[in-house]
Amino acid sequence: MSYPGTEEIVRRAWQIGTVVPGFNIPYLPMMEPVVRALRDCNSFGLIMVARLEWEKFESKSLRAIRDEYEKVKDEKHTRLHLDHVPVIDEDDLRVDFEAIIAEAVELGYKSVMVDGSRLPLEENIACTKKIVKLAHRYGIPVEAELGAVMGHEAGPLPPYEELFASKKGFTSPDEAKRFVEESGCDWLSVAIGNIHGAISAAGKQQKKPEARIDLEHLALLNKAANVPLVLHGGTGIAPDYVQQGIKLGIAKINVATAIRQPYEKLMSESIEAAQEAVYQTMIKLLRYELEIGNSADILLKTNMEGK
Ligand code: 13P
């Protein structure tokens, strides 16, 4: 049976008002319960790794994640996605992003993200454009980011309410329009009140502050960008906001902290117990928070031409 590719699946989600979740795998044994939960709920989702997860956690390498994925994958329910490859990373260091993404494409990742969001607009466009050129040669979609989704940097976040009220770092609709047109990216990660869960040693087990979404701002961005939008920092956003966000253009949502913390709590005692905690968290998320039980049937249906 041949299924549609990731670009088509996410585009369908955007068109019909549902969402494709992506789950980060900072520890390799987390992958199996994530895939199992997607299958058991008949949902579709992405298995993701970000550069910081092999640099600062235990996912080892692009190849190690790919090899683990090959063991557990289920093409009706999953695809492999390369999350955040920053041009400038959370520690302010320059990254050889082109080499990493080229390796991922060669290894068989089915979509990639280049994160030039710490760069000025022109440079972000230029870097994204290079990756679009590379990935599209392989028929692979590219996610890019515009605006500041904070949280991964060391040090404290500004108070959340202040950040939300001031719209500091929010993606500008005018810039989004220009960015998508000039870079040719397929999906755009936007900053609309969402924040990443902390990853520093001191912060990574702390409860993530509850975040909201500026829905009016999101509607403007959806119109301006006119491509599927991505919500990073998916942990701890009230489900009502997420549901409304999905209706307003969010077609992919990234979730890391919500499944990482239950795993980390138990991993030193028993990997099996830690995996079970990931599985139970996934089931709750898929069925009751994201409400995407059975999304695989809708999103992977063949012959949907014209939809
Ligand atoms: P959370 O850790 O807040 O779920 O964010 C995940 C994410 O956006 C990864 O790219």
CSV table of C-alpha atoms and ligand atoms in Angstrom, one decimal:
chain,number,residue,atom,x,y,z
A,1,MET,CA,0.0,0.0,0.0
A,2,SER,CA,1.5,3.4,-0.9
A,3,TYR,CA,0.6,6.3,1.3
A,4,PRO,CA,0.9,10.0,0.6
A,5,GLY,CA,4.0,11.9,1.5
A,6,THR,CA,4.5,14.1,4.6
A,7,GLU,CA,3.9,17.4,2.6
A,8,GLU,CA,0.6,16.2,1.4
A,9,ILE,CA,-0.5,14.8,4.7
A,10,VAL,CA,0.2,18.1,6.6
A,11,ARG,CA,-1.4,20.1,3.8
A,12,ARG,CA,-4.6,17.9,4.1
A,13,ALA,CA,-4.6,18.5,7.9
A,14,TRP,CA,-4.4,22.3,7.2
A,15,GLN,CA,-7.2,22.1,4.7
A,16,ILE,CA,-9.7,20.1,6.8
A,17,GLY,CA,-8.9,21.7,10.1
A,18,THR,CA,-7.1,18.9,11.9
A,19,VAL,CA,-3.5,18.6,13.2
A,20,VAL,CA,-0.4,16.4,12.8
A,21,PRO,CA,1.5,16.2,16.1
A,22,GLY,CA,5.2,15.8,16.2
A,23,PHE,CA,6.8,14.1,19.2
A,24,ASN,CA,10.4,14.7,20.2
A,25,ILE,CA,12.6,11.7,21.1
A,26,PRO,CA,15.4,12.8,23.5
A,27,TYR,CA,16.0,9.2,24.6
A,28,LEU,CA,15.8,6.3,22.1
A,29,PRO,CA,13.6,4.0,24.2
A,30,MET,CA,10.8,6.6,24.1
A,31,MET,CA,10.2,6.0,20.4
A,32,GLU,CA,8.5,2.6,20.7
A,33,PRO,CA,5.7,3.7,23.1
A,34,VAL,CA,5.1,6.8,21.0
A,35,VAL,CA,4.7,4.8,17.8
A,36,ARG,CA,2.6,2.2,19.6
A,37,ALA,CA,0.2,4.9,21.0
A,38,LEU,CA,-0.2,6.5,17.6
A,39,ARG,CA,-1.1,3.1,16.2
A,40,ASP,CA,-3.4,2.1,19.0
A,41,CYS,CA,-5.3,5.4,18.6
A,42,ASN,CA,-5.3,5.0,14.8
A,43,SER,CA,-3.7,8.5,14.7
A,44,PHE,CA,-1.0,9.9,12.5
A,45,GLY,CA,2.1,11.8,13.9
A,46,LEU,CA,5.7,12.6,13.3
A,47,ILE,CA,8.6,11.1,15.2
A,48,MET,CA,11.1,14.0,15.6
A,49,VAL,CA,14.6,14.7,16.8
A,50,ALA,CA,16.1,18.1,17.2
A,51,ARG,CA,19.9,18.8,17.2
A,52,LEU,CA,19.8,19.6,20.9
A,53,GLU,CA,18.4,16.2,21.6
A,54,TRP,CA,21.6,14.4,20.4
A,55,GLU,CA,23.8,17.2,21.8
A,56,LYS,CA,22.3,17.6,25.2
A,57,PHE,CA,20.1,14.5,25.8
A,58,GLU,CA,20.6,10.9,24.8
A,59,SER,CA,19.3,10.4,21.3
A,60,LYS,CA,22.9,10.0,20.2
A,61,SER,CA,22.8,11.0,16.5
A,62,LEU,CA,20.8,11.4,13.4
A,63,ARG,CA,21.7,7.9,12.3
A,64,ALA,CA,20.9,6.3,15.7
A,65,ILE,CA,17.4,7.8,15.6
A,66,ARG,CA,16.9,6.7,12.0
A,67,ASP,CA,18.0,3.1,12.9
A,68,GLU,CA,15.7,3.0,15.9
A,69,TYR,CA,12.9,4.4,13.7
A,70,GLU,CA,13.4,1.6,11.1
A,71,LYS,CA,12.8,-1.0,13.9
A,72,VAL,CA,9.5,0.4,15.1
A,73,LYS,CA,8.0,2.5,12.3
A,74,ASP,CA,4.5,2.1,11.0
A,75,GLU,CA,4.0,4.0,7.7
A,76,LYS,CA,0.2,4.3,8.3
A,77,HIS,CA,0.8,6.2,11.5
A,78,THR,CA,4.3,7.7,11.5
A,79,ARG,CA,7.0,9.6,9.5
A,80,LEU,CA,10.4,10.7,10.5
A,81,HIS,CA,11.0,14.5,10.9
A,82,LEU,CA,14.1,16.4,11.6
A,83,ASP,CA,13.2,19.2,14.1
A,84,HIS,CA,15.1,22.4,15.0
A,85,VAL,CA,18.5,22.6,13.2
A,86,PRO,CA,19.4,26.1,14.2
A,87,VAL,CA,21.7,28.3,12.2
A,88,ILE,CA,22.6,29.9,15.5
A,89,ASP,CA,21.9,27.7,18.5
A,90,GLU,CA,20.4,28.3,22.0
A,91,ASP,CA,24.0,29.0,23.3
A,92,ASP,CA,24.6,31.6,20.5
A,93,LEU,CA,26.9,29.4,18.6
A,94,ARG,CA,26.9,29.1,14.8
A,95,VAL,CA,25.9,25.6,13.5
A,96,ASP,CA,26.8,23.9,10.3
A,97,PHE,CA,23.1,23.5,9.5
A,98,GLU,CA,23.5,22.6,5.9
A,99,ALA,CA,25.7,19.6,6.6
A,100,ILE,CA,23.3,18.3,9.3
A,101,ILE,CA,20.3,18.6,7.1
A,102,ALA,CA,22.0,17.1,4.0
A,103,GLU,CA,22.9,14.1,6.2
A,104,ALA,CA,19.3,13.7,7.4
A,105,VAL,CA,18.0,13.8,3.9
A,106,GLU,CA,20.5,11.2,2.8
A,107,LEU,CA,19.5,9.0,5.8
A,108,GLY,CA,15.8,9.1,4.8
A,109,TYR,CA,14.2,11.7,7.0
A,110,LYS,CA,11.0,12.7,5.3
A,111,SER,CA,10.8,16.4,6.3
A,112,VAL,CA,13.2,18.8,7.9
A,113,MET,CA,13.3,22.0,9.8
A,114,VAL,CA,15.8,24.8,9.4
A,115,ASP,CA,15.6,27.4,12.2
A,116,GLY,CA,17.0,30.7,11.3
A,117,SER,CA,14.8,32.6,13.7
A,118,ARG,CA,17.8,34.1,15.6
A,119,LEU,CA,18.9,35.8,12.4
A,120,PRO,CA,17.8,39.1,10.8
A,121,LEU,CA,15.0,38.6,8.3
A,122,GLU,CA,17.1,38.7,5.2
A,123,GLU,CA,19.6,36.1,6.5
A,124,ASN,CA,16.8,33.9,7.7
A,125,ILE,CA,15.3,34.0,4.2
A,126,ALA,CA,18.7,33.2,2.6
A,127,CYS,CA,19.5,30.3,4.8
A,128,THR,CA,16.0,28.8,4.5
A,129,LYS,CA,16.1,29.2,0.7
A,130,LYS,CA,19.3,27.1,0.6
A,131,ILE,CA,17.6,24.3,2.5
A,132,VAL,CA,14.5,24.5,0.4
A,133,LYS,CA,16.6,24.0,-2.7
A,134,LEU,CA,18.4,21.0,-1.2
A,135,ALA,CA,15.3,19.3,0.3
A,136,HIS,CA,13.0,19.9,-2.7
A,137,ARG,CA,15.4,18.0,-4.9
A,138,TYR,CA,14.5,15.0,-2.8
A,139,GLY,CA,10.8,15.9,-2.7
A,140,ILE,CA,11.0,16.7,1.0
A,141,PRO,CA,9.1,19.6,2.7
A,142,VAL,CA,10.9,22.2,4.7
A,143,GLU,CA,9.7,23.8,7.9
A,144,ALA,CA,11.2,27.2,8.9
A,145,GLU,CA,10.7,29.6,11.8
A,146,LEU,CA,10.0,33.3,12.0
A,147,GLY,CA,9.7,35.1,15.3
A,148,ALA,CA,11.0,34.1,18.7
A,149,VAL,CA,9.6,31.0,20.3
A,150,MET,CA,11.6,31.4,23.6
A,151,GLY,CA,12.4,28.8,26.3
A,152,HIS,CA,15.4,26.8,25.0
A,153,GLU,CA,18.0,29.5,26.0
A,154,ALA,CA,19.7,29.3,29.3
A,155,GLY,CA,18.5,31.8,31.9
A,156,PRO,CA,15.1,32.8,33.0
A,157,LEU,CA,12.2,33.7,30.6
A,158,PRO,CA,10.7,37.1,30.9
A,159,PRO,CA,7.4,36.9,33.0
A,160,TYR,CA,4.9,35.2,30.7
A,161,GLU,CA,2.0,37.7,31.1
A,162,GLU,CA,4.4,40.5,30.1
A,163,LEU,CA,5.6,38.6,27.1
A,164,PHE,CA,2.0,37.9,25.9
A,165,ALA,CA,0.7,41.4,26.5
A,166,SER,CA,3.6,43.1,24.7
A,167,LYS,CA,3.6,40.5,21.8
A,168,LYS,CA,7.4,40.6,22.1
A,169,GLY,CA,8.9,38.3,19.6
A,170,PHE,CA,5.6,37.5,17.9
A,171,THR,CA,5.8,36.7,14.2
A,172,SER,CA,4.9,39.7,12.1
A,173,PRO,CA,2.2,39.0,9.4
A,174,ASP,CA,3.9,41.3,6.8
A,175,GLU,CA,7.2,39.6,7.4
A,176,ALA,CA,5.6,36.1,7.3
A,177,LYS,CA,4.1,36.9,3.8
A,178,ARG,CA,7.4,38.0,2.5
A,179,PHE,CA,9.3,35.2,4.2
A,180,VAL,CA,7.2,32.4,2.7
A,181,GLU,CA,7.1,34.0,-0.8
A,182,GLU,CA,10.9,34.5,-0.9
A,183,SER,CA,12.2,31.4,0.9
A,184,GLY,CA,9.7,28.9,-0.6
A,185,CYS,CA,9.3,27.1,2.8
A,186,ASP,CA,6.4,24.6,3.0
A,187,TRP,CA,5.4,25.1,6.7
A,188,LEU,CA,6.0,28.0,9.0
A,189,SER,CA,6.6,27.9,12.7
A,190,VAL,CA,5.2,31.0,14.3
A,191,ALA,CA,5.5,32.8,17.6
A,192,ILE,CA,2.0,33.7,18.9
A,193,GLY,CA,2.4,33.4,22.7
A,194,ASN,CA,3.8,29.8,22.6
A,195,ILE,CA,7.0,29.0,24.4
A,196,HIS,CA,9.3,26.0,24.6
A,197,GLY,CA,9.7,23.9,27.7
A,198,ALA,CA,13.0,24.5,29.5
A,199,ILE,CA,15.9,22.2,28.6
A,200,SER,CA,18.6,23.4,31.0
A,201,ALA,CA,19.8,21.0,33.7
A,202,ALA,CA,18.2,23.3,36.3
A,203,GLY,CA,14.9,23.8,34.5
A,204,LYS,CA,14.2,20.6,32.7
A,205,GLN,CA,12.1,18.9,35.4
A,206,GLN,CA,10.2,22.0,36.4
A,207,LYS,CA,6.6,22.4,35.5
A,208,LYS,CA,6.3,24.4,32.3
A,209,PRO,CA,4.4,27.7,32.6
A,210,GLU,CA,1.0,27.5,31.1
A,211,ALA,CA,1.0,29.4,27.8
A,212,ARG,CA,-1.8,30.8,25.6
A,213,ILE,CA,-2.2,31.6,22.0
A,214,ASP,CA,-3.1,35.0,20.6
A,215,LEU,CA,-5.9,33.7,18.3
A,216,GLU,CA,-6.5,37.0,16.5
A,217,HIS,CA,-2.8,37.2,15.6
A,218,LEU,CA,-2.8,33.6,14.4
A,219,ALA,CA,-5.7,34.3,12.1
A,220,LEU,CA,-3.7,37.2,10.5
A,221,LEU,CA,-0.7,35.0,10.1
A,222,ASN,CA,-2.6,32.2,8.5
A,223,LYS,CA,-4.0,34.6,5.9
A,224,ALA,CA,-0.6,36.3,5.3
A,225,ALA,CA,1.6,33.2,5.2
A,226,ASN,CA,-0.9,31.0,3.3
A,227,VAL,CA,1.0,27.8,4.2
A,228,PRO,CA,0.4,25.2,7.0
A,229,LEU,CA,1.5,26.8,10.3
A,230,VAL,CA,3.4,25.0,13.1
A,231,LEU,CA,2.9,25.5,16.8
A,232,HIS,CA,6.1,24.8,18.8
A,233,GLY,CA,6.0,24.5,22.5
A,234,GLY,CA,2.9,22.3,22.4
A,235,THR,CA,3.2,21.2,26.1
A,236,GLY,CA,1.0,23.0,28.6
A,237,ILE,CA,-1.2,25.1,26.3
A,238,ALA,CA,-4.8,24.9,27.4
A,239,PRO,CA,-6.6,22.4,25.1
A,240,ASP,CA,-9.3,24.9,24.2
A,241,TYR,CA,-6.6,27.2,22.7
A,242,VAL,CA,-5.1,24.4,20.8
A,243,GLN,CA,-8.4,23.4,19.3
A,244,GLN,CA,-9.2,26.9,18.2
A,245,GLY,CA,-5.7,27.3,16.9
A,246,ILE,CA,-6.1,24.2,14.7
A,247,LYS,CA,-9.2,25.7,13.2
A,248,LEU,CA,-7.2,28.9,12.4
A,249,GLY,CA,-4.3,27.3,10.6
A,250,ILE,CA,-2.1,25.3,13.0
A,251,ALA,CA,-1.6,22.0,11.0
A,252,LYS,CA,1.4,20.7,13.0
A,253,ILE,CA,2.0,20.9,16.8
A,254,ASN,CA,5.3,19.9,18.4
A,255,VAL,CA,5.3,18.2,21.8
A,256,ALA,CA,8.4,17.4,23.8
A,257,THR,CA,8.2,18.2,27.5
A,258,ALA,CA,4.9,16.5,28.1
A,259,ILE,CA,6.3,13.1,27.2
A,260,ARG,CA,10.0,13.7,28.3
A,261,GLN,CA,9.3,14.5,31.9
A,262,PRO,CA,7.3,11.3,32.7
A,263,TYR,CA,10.1,9.3,31.1
A,264,GLU,CA,12.9,11.1,33.0
A,265,LYS,CA,11.1,10.6,36.3
A,266,LEU,CA,11.3,6.8,36.0
A,267,MET,CA,14.2,6.1,33.7
A,268,SER,CA,16.7,5.5,36.4
A,269,GLU,CA,14.4,2.9,38.1
A,270,SER,CA,13.1,1.0,35.1
A,271,ILE,CA,13.1,1.7,31.3
A,272,GLU,CA,9.9,-0.4,31.0
A,273,ALA,CA,8.1,1.7,33.6
A,274,ALA,CA,9.3,4.9,31.9
A,275,GLN,CA,8.1,3.7,28.5
A,276,GLU,CA,4.7,2.8,30.0
A,277,ALA,CA,4.5,6.4,31.4
A,278,VAL,CA,5.2,7.8,27.9
A,279,TYR,CA,2.5,5.5,26.4
A,280,GLN,CA,-0.2,6.5,28.9
A,281,THR,CA,0.6,10.2,28.4
A,282,MET,CA,0.5,9.8,24.7
A,283,ILE,CA,-2.9,8.1,24.8
A,284,LYS,CA,-4.4,11.0,26.9
A,285,LEU,CA,-2.8,13.5,24.6
A,286,LEU,CA,-4.0,11.9,21.3
A,287,ARG,CA,-7.5,11.0,22.4
A,288,TYR,CA,-8.6,13.7,24.9
A,289,GLU,CA,-6.4,16.8,24.3
A,290,LEU,CA,-5.6,16.8,20.6
A,291,GLU,CA,-8.8,14.8,19.8
A,292,ILE,CA,-7.2,13.1,16.9
A,293,GLY,CA,-8.1,9.4,17.4
A,294,ASN,CA,-8.6,7.9,13.9
A,295,SER,CA,-6.8,10.8,12.1
A,296,ALA,CA,-4.8,8.3,10.2
A,297,ASP,CA,-7.9,7.2,8.2
A,298,ILE,CA,-8.7,10.8,7.2
A,299,LEU,CA,-5.1,12.0,6.5
A,300,LEU,CA,-3.8,9.0,4.6
A,301,LYS,CA,-6.8,8.2,2.6
A,302,THR,CA,-5.7,7.8,-1.1
A,303,ASN,CA,-7.6,9.5,-4.0
A,304,MET,CA,-8.4,12.7,-2.3
A,305,GLU,CA,-7.6,14.7,-5.4
A,306,GLY,CA,-9.2,18.1,-5.5
A,307,LYS,CA,-9.6,18.3,-1.7
B,1,13P,P1,7.5,21.6,24.4
B,1,13P,O1,8.7,21.0,25.0
B,1,13P,O2,7.1,22.8,25.0
B,1,13P,O3,6.4,20.6,24.2
B,1,13P,O4,8.0,22.0,22.9
B,1,13P,C1,8.4,21.1,21.9
B,1,13P,C2,8.9,21.7,20.7
B,1,13P,O5,8.4,22.7,20.3
B,1,13P,C3,10.0,21.0,20.0
B,1,13P,O6,10.3,21.6,18.8
